[in-house]
PDB file of N, CA, C and O in Angstrom:
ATOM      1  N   UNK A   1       0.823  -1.205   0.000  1.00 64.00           N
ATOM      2  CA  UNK A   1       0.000   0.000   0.000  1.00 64.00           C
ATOM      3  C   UNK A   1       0.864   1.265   0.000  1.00 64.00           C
ATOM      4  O   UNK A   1       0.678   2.295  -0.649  1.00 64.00           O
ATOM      5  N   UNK A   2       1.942   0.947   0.945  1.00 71.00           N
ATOM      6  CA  UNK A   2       2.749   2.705   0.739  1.00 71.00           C
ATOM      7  C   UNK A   2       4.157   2.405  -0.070  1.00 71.00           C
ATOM      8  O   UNK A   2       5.162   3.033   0.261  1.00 71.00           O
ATOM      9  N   UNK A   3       4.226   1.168  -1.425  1.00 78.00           N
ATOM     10  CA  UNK A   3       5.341   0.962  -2.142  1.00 78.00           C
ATOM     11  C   UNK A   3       5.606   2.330  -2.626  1.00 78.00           C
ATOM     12  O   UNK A   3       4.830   3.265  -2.823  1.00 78.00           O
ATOM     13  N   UNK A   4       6.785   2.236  -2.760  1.00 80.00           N
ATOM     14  CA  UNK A   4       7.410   3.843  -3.479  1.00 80.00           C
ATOM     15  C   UNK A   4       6.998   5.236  -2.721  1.00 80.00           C
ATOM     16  O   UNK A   4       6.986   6.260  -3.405  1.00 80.00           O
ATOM     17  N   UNK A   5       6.724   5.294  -1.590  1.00 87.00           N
ATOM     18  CA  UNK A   5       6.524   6.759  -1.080  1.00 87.00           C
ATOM     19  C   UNK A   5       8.174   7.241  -0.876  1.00 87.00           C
ATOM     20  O   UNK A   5       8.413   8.401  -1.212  1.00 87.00           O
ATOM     21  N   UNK A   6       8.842   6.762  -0.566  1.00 90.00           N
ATOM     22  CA  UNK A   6       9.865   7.019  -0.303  1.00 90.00           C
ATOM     23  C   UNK A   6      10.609   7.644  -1.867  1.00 90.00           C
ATOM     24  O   UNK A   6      11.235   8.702  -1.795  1.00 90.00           O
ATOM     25  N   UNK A   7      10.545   7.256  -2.603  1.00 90.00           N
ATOM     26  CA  UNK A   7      11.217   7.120  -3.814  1.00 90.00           C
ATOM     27  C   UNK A   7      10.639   8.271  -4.883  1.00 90.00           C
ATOM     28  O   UNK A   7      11.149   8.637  -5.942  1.00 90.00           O
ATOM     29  N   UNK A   8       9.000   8.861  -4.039  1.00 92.00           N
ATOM     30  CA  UNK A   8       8.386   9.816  -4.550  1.00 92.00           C
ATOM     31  C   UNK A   8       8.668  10.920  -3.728  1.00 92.00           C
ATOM     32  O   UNK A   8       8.583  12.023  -4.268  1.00 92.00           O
ATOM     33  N   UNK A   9       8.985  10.869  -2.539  1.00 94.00           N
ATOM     34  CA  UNK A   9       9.468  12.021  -1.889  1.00 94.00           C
ATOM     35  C   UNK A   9      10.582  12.271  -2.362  1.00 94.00           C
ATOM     36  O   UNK A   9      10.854  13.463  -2.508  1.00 94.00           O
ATOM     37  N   UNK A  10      11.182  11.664  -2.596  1.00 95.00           N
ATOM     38  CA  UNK A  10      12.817  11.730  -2.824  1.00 95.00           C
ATOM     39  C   UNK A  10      12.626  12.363  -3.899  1.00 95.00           C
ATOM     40  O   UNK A  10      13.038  13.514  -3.755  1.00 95.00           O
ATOM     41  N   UNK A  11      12.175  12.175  -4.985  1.00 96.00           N
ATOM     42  CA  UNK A  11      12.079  12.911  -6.421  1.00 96.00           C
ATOM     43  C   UNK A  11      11.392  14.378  -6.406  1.00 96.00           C
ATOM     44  O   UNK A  11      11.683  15.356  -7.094  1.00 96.00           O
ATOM     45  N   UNK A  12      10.237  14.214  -5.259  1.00 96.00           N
ATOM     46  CA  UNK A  12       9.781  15.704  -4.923  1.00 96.00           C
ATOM     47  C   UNK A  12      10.986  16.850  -4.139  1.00 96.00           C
ATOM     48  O   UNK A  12      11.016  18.068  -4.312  1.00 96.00           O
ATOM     49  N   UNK A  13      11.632  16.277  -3.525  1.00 96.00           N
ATOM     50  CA  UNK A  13      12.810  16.793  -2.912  1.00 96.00           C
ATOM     51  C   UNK A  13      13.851  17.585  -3.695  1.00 96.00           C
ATOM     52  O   UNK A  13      14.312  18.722  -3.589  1.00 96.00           O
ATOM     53  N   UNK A  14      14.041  16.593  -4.495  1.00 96.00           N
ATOM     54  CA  UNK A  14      15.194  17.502  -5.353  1.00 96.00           C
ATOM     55  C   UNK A  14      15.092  18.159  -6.291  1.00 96.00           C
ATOM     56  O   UNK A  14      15.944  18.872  -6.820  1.00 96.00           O
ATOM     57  N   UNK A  15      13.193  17.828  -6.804  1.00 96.00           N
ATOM     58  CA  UNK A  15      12.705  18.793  -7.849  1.00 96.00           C
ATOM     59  C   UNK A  15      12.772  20.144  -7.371  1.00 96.00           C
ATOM     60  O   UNK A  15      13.086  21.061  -8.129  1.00 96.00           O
ATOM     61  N   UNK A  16      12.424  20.373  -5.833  1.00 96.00           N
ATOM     62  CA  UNK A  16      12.028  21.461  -5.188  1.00 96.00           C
ATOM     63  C   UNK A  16      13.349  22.196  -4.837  1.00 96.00           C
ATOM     64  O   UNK A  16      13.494  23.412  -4.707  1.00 96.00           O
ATOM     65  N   UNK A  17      13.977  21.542  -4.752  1.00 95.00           N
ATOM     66  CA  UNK A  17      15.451  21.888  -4.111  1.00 95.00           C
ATOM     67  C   UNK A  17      15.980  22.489  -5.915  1.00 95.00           C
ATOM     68  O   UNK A  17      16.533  23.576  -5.752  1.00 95.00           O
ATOM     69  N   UNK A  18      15.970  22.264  -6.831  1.00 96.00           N
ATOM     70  CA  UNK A  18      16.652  22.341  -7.988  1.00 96.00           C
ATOM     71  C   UNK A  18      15.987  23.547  -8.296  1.00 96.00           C
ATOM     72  O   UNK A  18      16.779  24.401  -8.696  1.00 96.00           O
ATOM     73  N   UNK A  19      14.739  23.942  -8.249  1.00 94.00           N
ATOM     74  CA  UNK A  19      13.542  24.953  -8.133  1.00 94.00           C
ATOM     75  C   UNK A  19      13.853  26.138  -8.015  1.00 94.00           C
ATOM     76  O   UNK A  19      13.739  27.175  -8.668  1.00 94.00           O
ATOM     77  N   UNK A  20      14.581  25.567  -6.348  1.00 93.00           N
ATOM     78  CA  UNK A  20      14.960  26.937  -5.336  1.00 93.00           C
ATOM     79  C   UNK A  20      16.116  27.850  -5.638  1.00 93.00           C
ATOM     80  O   UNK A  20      16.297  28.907  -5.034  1.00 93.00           O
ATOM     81  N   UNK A  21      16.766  27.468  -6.446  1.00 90.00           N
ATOM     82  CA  UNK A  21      18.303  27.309  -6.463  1.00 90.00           C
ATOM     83  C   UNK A  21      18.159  28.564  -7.238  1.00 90.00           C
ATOM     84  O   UNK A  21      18.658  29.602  -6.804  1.00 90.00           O
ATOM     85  N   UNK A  22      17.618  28.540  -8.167  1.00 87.00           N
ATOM     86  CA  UNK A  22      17.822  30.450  -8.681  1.00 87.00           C
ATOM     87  C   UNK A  22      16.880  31.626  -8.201  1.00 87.00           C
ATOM     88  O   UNK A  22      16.968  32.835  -8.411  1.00 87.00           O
ATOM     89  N   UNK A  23      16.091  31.002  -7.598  1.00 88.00           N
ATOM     90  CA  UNK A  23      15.232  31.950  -6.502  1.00 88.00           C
ATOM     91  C   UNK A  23      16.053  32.379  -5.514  1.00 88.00           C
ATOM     92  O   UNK A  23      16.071  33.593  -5.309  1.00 88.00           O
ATOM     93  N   UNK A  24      17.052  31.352  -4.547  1.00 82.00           N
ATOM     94  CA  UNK A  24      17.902  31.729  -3.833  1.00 82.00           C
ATOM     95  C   UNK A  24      18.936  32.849  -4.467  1.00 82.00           C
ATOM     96  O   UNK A  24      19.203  33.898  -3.880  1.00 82.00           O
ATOM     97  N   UNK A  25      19.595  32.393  -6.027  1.00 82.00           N
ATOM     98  CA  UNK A  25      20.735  32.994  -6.285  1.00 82.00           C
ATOM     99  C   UNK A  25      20.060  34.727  -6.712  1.00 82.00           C
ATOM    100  O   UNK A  25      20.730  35.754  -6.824  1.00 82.00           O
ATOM    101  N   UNK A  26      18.979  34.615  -6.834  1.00 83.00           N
ATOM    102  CA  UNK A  26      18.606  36.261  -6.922  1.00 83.00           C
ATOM    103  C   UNK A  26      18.287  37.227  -6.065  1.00 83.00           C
ATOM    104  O   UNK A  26      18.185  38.453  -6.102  1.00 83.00           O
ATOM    105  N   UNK A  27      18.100  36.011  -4.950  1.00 84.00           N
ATOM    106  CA  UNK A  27      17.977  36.749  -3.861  1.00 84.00           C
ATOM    107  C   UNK A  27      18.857  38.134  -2.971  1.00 84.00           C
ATOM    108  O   UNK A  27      19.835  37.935  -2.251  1.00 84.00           O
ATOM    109  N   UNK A  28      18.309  39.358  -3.202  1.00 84.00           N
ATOM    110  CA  UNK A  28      18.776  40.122  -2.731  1.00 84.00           C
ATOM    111  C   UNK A  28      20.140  39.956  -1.399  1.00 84.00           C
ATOM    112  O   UNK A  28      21.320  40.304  -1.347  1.00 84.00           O
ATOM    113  N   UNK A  29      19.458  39.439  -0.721  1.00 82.00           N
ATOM    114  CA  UNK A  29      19.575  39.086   1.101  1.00 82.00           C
ATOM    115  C   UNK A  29      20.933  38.452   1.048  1.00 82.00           C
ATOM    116  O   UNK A  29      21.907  38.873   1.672  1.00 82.00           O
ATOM    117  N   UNK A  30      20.916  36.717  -0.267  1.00 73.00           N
ATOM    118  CA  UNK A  30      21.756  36.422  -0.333  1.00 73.00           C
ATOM    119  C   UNK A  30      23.089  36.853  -1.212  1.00 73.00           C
ATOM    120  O   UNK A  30      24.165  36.280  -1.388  1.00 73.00           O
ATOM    121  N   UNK A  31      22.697  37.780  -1.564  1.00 76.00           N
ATOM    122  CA  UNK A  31      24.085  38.237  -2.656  1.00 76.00           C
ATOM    123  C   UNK A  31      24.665  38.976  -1.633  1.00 76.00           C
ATOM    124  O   UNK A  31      25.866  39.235  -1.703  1.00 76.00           O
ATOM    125  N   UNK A  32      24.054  39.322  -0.777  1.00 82.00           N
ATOM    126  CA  UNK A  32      24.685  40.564   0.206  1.00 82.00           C
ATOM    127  C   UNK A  32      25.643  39.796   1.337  1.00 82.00           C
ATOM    128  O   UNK A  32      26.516  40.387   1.972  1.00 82.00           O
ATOM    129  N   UNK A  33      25.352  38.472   1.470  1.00 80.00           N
ATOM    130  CA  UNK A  33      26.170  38.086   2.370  1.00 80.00           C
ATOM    131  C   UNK A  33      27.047  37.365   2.016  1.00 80.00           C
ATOM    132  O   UNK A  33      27.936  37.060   2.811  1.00 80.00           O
ATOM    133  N   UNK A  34      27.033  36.765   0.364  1.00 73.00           N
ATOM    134  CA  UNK A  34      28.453  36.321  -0.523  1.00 73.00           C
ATOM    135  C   UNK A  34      29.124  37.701  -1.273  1.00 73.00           C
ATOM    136  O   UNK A  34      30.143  37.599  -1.955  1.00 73.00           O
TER     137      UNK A  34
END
C-alpha cells in the first residue's frame, strides 16, 4: 500500500530543491552576504 513513497518524496525533494536554487541565487539578502 505505501510501495514507493519514499522514492516519490525523494524525487519531490530535489525537484524542489533544484527549483529553489535560482530563486535563492537572486535573492537580494543572499548576494549581500556572498
Amino acid at each position: 500500500m505505501h510501495e514507493g513513497h519514499e522514492q516519490m518524496f525523494r524525487r519531490r525533494f530535489f525537484v524542489s530543491t533544484i527549483l529553489s536554487i535560482p530563486v535563492l541565487l537572486y535573492s537580494e539578502t543572499l548576494q549581500e552576504w556572498l
